[in-house]
Amino acid sequence: MAGSKMSLLLAVVLVLSEMLTGASQAGLEMDPYKVLGVTRSASQAEIKKVYKRLAKEWHPDKNRNPGAEDMFIKITKSYEILSNEDKRANYDRYGQTDDTQAYGSGRYGHRHDSFYFDESFFNFPFNSKTHRDFADSKFTLHFNQYINDVVPDSYKRPYLIKITSDWCFSCIHIEPVWKEVVQEMETLGVGIGVVDVGYERRLANHLGAHRTPSILGVINGKVTFFHYAVAKEHLRQFVEDLLPQRLVERVTDKNDLQFLNSWHEINKPHVLLFDQVPVVPLLYKLTAFAYKDYMQFGYVDQGLSETANLQKQFNINTYAPTMLVFKENIDKPADIIQAKGMKKQIIDEFMANNKFLLAPRLVNQKLFDELCPVKQFHRRRKYCVLLITRDEETFSFGNQEFLSFASTNTKEVVRFAYVYQRLQQPLCDILTQNKDSGQSPPQVVILERRNAAGKVLFKPVTAWNGSEEDKQCLLDELERLHKDPSILIHDAMLPELNNEFASMFVIRWIYASYDYLSEVIDDILHNNWREMMPLLSLIFSALFILFGTVVIQAFSDSSEDKQTKPKTRDGTKAENGSPGAGASRLPKKNFVEVTELTDITYMSNLVKLRPGHMNIVLVLTDASKNILLSKFAKEVYSFTGSLTLHFSFLNIDKHSEWMNTMLEYAQDAMQIDADEDDGGNHKIDYTGYVLALNGHKKYLCLFKPVYTGEDHEGKSSEDEGGATGRLRSSSRDDHPPRKSNRSRSISTLQIHHKLDRLGLWMERLMEGTLPRYYIPAWPGLDKITPCK
C-alpha cells in the first residue's frame, strides 16, 4: 500500500514537472533577440540591417528549405517586436511577445497566480485576454502606425476610431453597436481603428482622448470627437458629417449642361450616379472623397420630375443604380456600369480606369507624374504625346483635332496631353528648343521620362494645325517609335510645372477657416464645464489684462497731461539749482524707453535679438543710476526713431563678472583700463561705459566715457578743472577728506558729463565706422546673476 502511494506521488510529480517544463518552453518559445542574432543593447539601425539580411535569406520565394516559411514568420515577428520601442520594452521587462497581451501585464494579468482562487472568480468580460474581442485586435492601432499610415490615408478616406481600455465598464455596453457599425463601414471603405489606453497611452494623449469609451473620426489629418449617444444611425451620420459638404453636386435637367461642360475648366472627367433614393448614398460620397483630385461627381435623383429628360436622354434603367463617366464628349458617356448592389471594389476599378480625360491639360507636376510616369523596366515604357499650343480662339480647331486623334488611340503605352505655352513657358521653351522665350506655333512632341529629377528623352515631331498631313505624320512617328525607341534623340532636364490652380488658395483657406470655426463651436457646445475651464480661464484672463491695461493707460495719460506744464517749468530750475533733484527724475516712457538687462531679459534683448538689430547698453551703478539714465536718454533721443536700436542699462554692482568677461574681447580695453587702474590695485570703474551689442553677428562696439569739462549749465571749464585738481590733491592726503556739499556736487557733475560725446559716438555707430570686437559666444547666464 505504501509502495502504491509512493508510485502515485512520483507520477504526480513527474506530470507536474512536465507541465512546468512545457510552460517554460512555451514562454521561451521565441526569443526575438536570438532569432535575429542581436544583443539586447543593439541599436535600431543594427536590428533593421540584420532583419533585411535575414528576411532576404529566408524568404519562402527564394529559400526552398521546408522550414523557411516558419523561420521567415519568426524573423518578421521578432523584428516587429524589437523595432517598436513599447513592445521591446515590454518584452525586456516581462518577456511578453503576444500582441494581444496588455503592456505591463505582469502587474495585473498574474496578480492572483499565487492564490488558489477559482478562475471564474476573476472572469470578468474585461481585462481578460481570453474574453477580449478578437475583432478589435484586428484594428488595434499603435502610435507609429497612426502617424505613418492612418494620417496620410485619411486624405483619401475617413477613419472611425474607438478609445477603450481593459477596465472600462461602459465599453461593454457599446460593443454590440460598435461591431455592427464596423461591419457596415468597413465594407464601404471607412478606416477602422481601436486604441487601448492601457497599451497606447501616448497615442491616446496625442489624439486628445482622456476618457473611455470615446469615439472619434479622423479625416484630412484632423481629429473630431463623437458626442452623441452610441447608436448605429448616429455613428453613420457622424461619418457622413466628417466628409466635406461640397463633394457631390445635385444635377437636374436645368444644370446638367453646366455641370458636364465644366470639364475643360477644371480639367477632370465627370461622373453621374442615377439612383432612386432622395439622399446621396454614403458609398458614393466616400468614393467622391477618395477621387476628389481626379474627378467631379454629380448625383441625379430619379424620383424627381426635374430629372426625367436626363433619364430619357441616356436611357437610364430605373430598376438599378447606374453610373456614367463623361470625358471630353458630353453627349455620350465614355464608360458605364449598372448593378443593383454596387460594391466598393467594382466602383474603385471603374474609377481607376477613368481617372483622366482622353487628352488632359498638364496643370501641375502631380498630374504630369501620373500621366507620364518614369520608365522603370523595358517592358513598362510609357510615352507621352504632348501638344504645345495656345488658348486663343484661333487655335481651337487644331486643339480639337488633336483630341479627336487621341480618342482613336488604343495603345496603353501612349498617353496624350496638351499644355498652354502661356502658363507653362519654361517647359515649352525646352521642348521646342526655343531660346527667345516667345510664343512659337503649335507643335507636337513625343517624350519619355527617365528619372524623377526631370530627365527626359524627346523628339519634336511636327508643327500642328490639325490637318490630315499632320495626323499622318504623327501616326507614322508613333509606328516608328513602337519599332525603334531610339528615335528619341534629344535629352533635357525639365523644370517643375507651375500649379495653374494655385490661385484657388484663397478659396481653400476660406473653406478651411469655416471648417475650423465649425469645429471650435462644436467643441464648445459639447464639452462639459470641467473640460472648458482652462479655455475659459485663458479667455477671461486675456480680457481682464486687456481691459485693465486700457483703463490704467487712460488714467495715466490724463494725469500726465495735467502735470506736463509744471514739470516743464521746474525742469531747468531743478537741473541748474539742485543737480541731485534734477538727476532723480527718470526719463519718461514717451521720451525714450530704457530697460534693465537682467537674467530675465537677457535672452530676448541680446542672445535672440533679430538680425540687423542692436542693443545699446549703458553701464551704471546704484549711486549713478538716476544721473546717467537722464543724460543717456537725452543723448540717444534723436536715434530712437530707428526700429533696429534697443536701449538698455546694466547695473555693474550686480553684474561686474559679466562685464569683465565682455571687455576681455575688446582689443584695447586692457590698455585703457590699466591707465585708469593706477597699478592694478583698485577695482576698475566701468560707470558710464556704453556697449553696442549685436546679438546675431556676435560683436560689440565700445564707448568709453571722457570728461570734457564742458559746463552746459553755466559753469566755466576752468572752474571745473580747478575743482577736479583739488579733488585729486586731496585724495593723496593721509587723512580722508570730508565730503562737503560742494564736493558731492562736483562729483555729480563729473558723472553727468561722462556721456557728453555719446551723441557723436552714436553717429559713428550708425555709419558703421566704429571698430568691432567679435565675441566667440555670449557669456552664459551664470555671468549675469547677482554676485552674493
PDB file of C-alpha atoms in Angstrom, residues 128 152 251 330 344 399:
ATOM      1  CA  SER A 128      -9.164  39.144 -19.843  1.00  0.00           C
ATOM      2  CA  PRO A 152      -1.687  60.054 -44.766  1.00  0.00           C
ATOM      3  CA  VAL A 251     -27.775  67.547 -61.099  1.00  0.00           C
ATOM      4  CA  ILE A 330     -20.674  65.339 -73.069  1.00  0.00           C
ATOM      5  CA  LYS A 344     -16.801  49.164 -53.421  1.00  0.00           C
ATOM      6  CA  ASN A 399      -6.747  71.514 -80.365  1.00  0.00           C
TER       7      ASN A 399
END
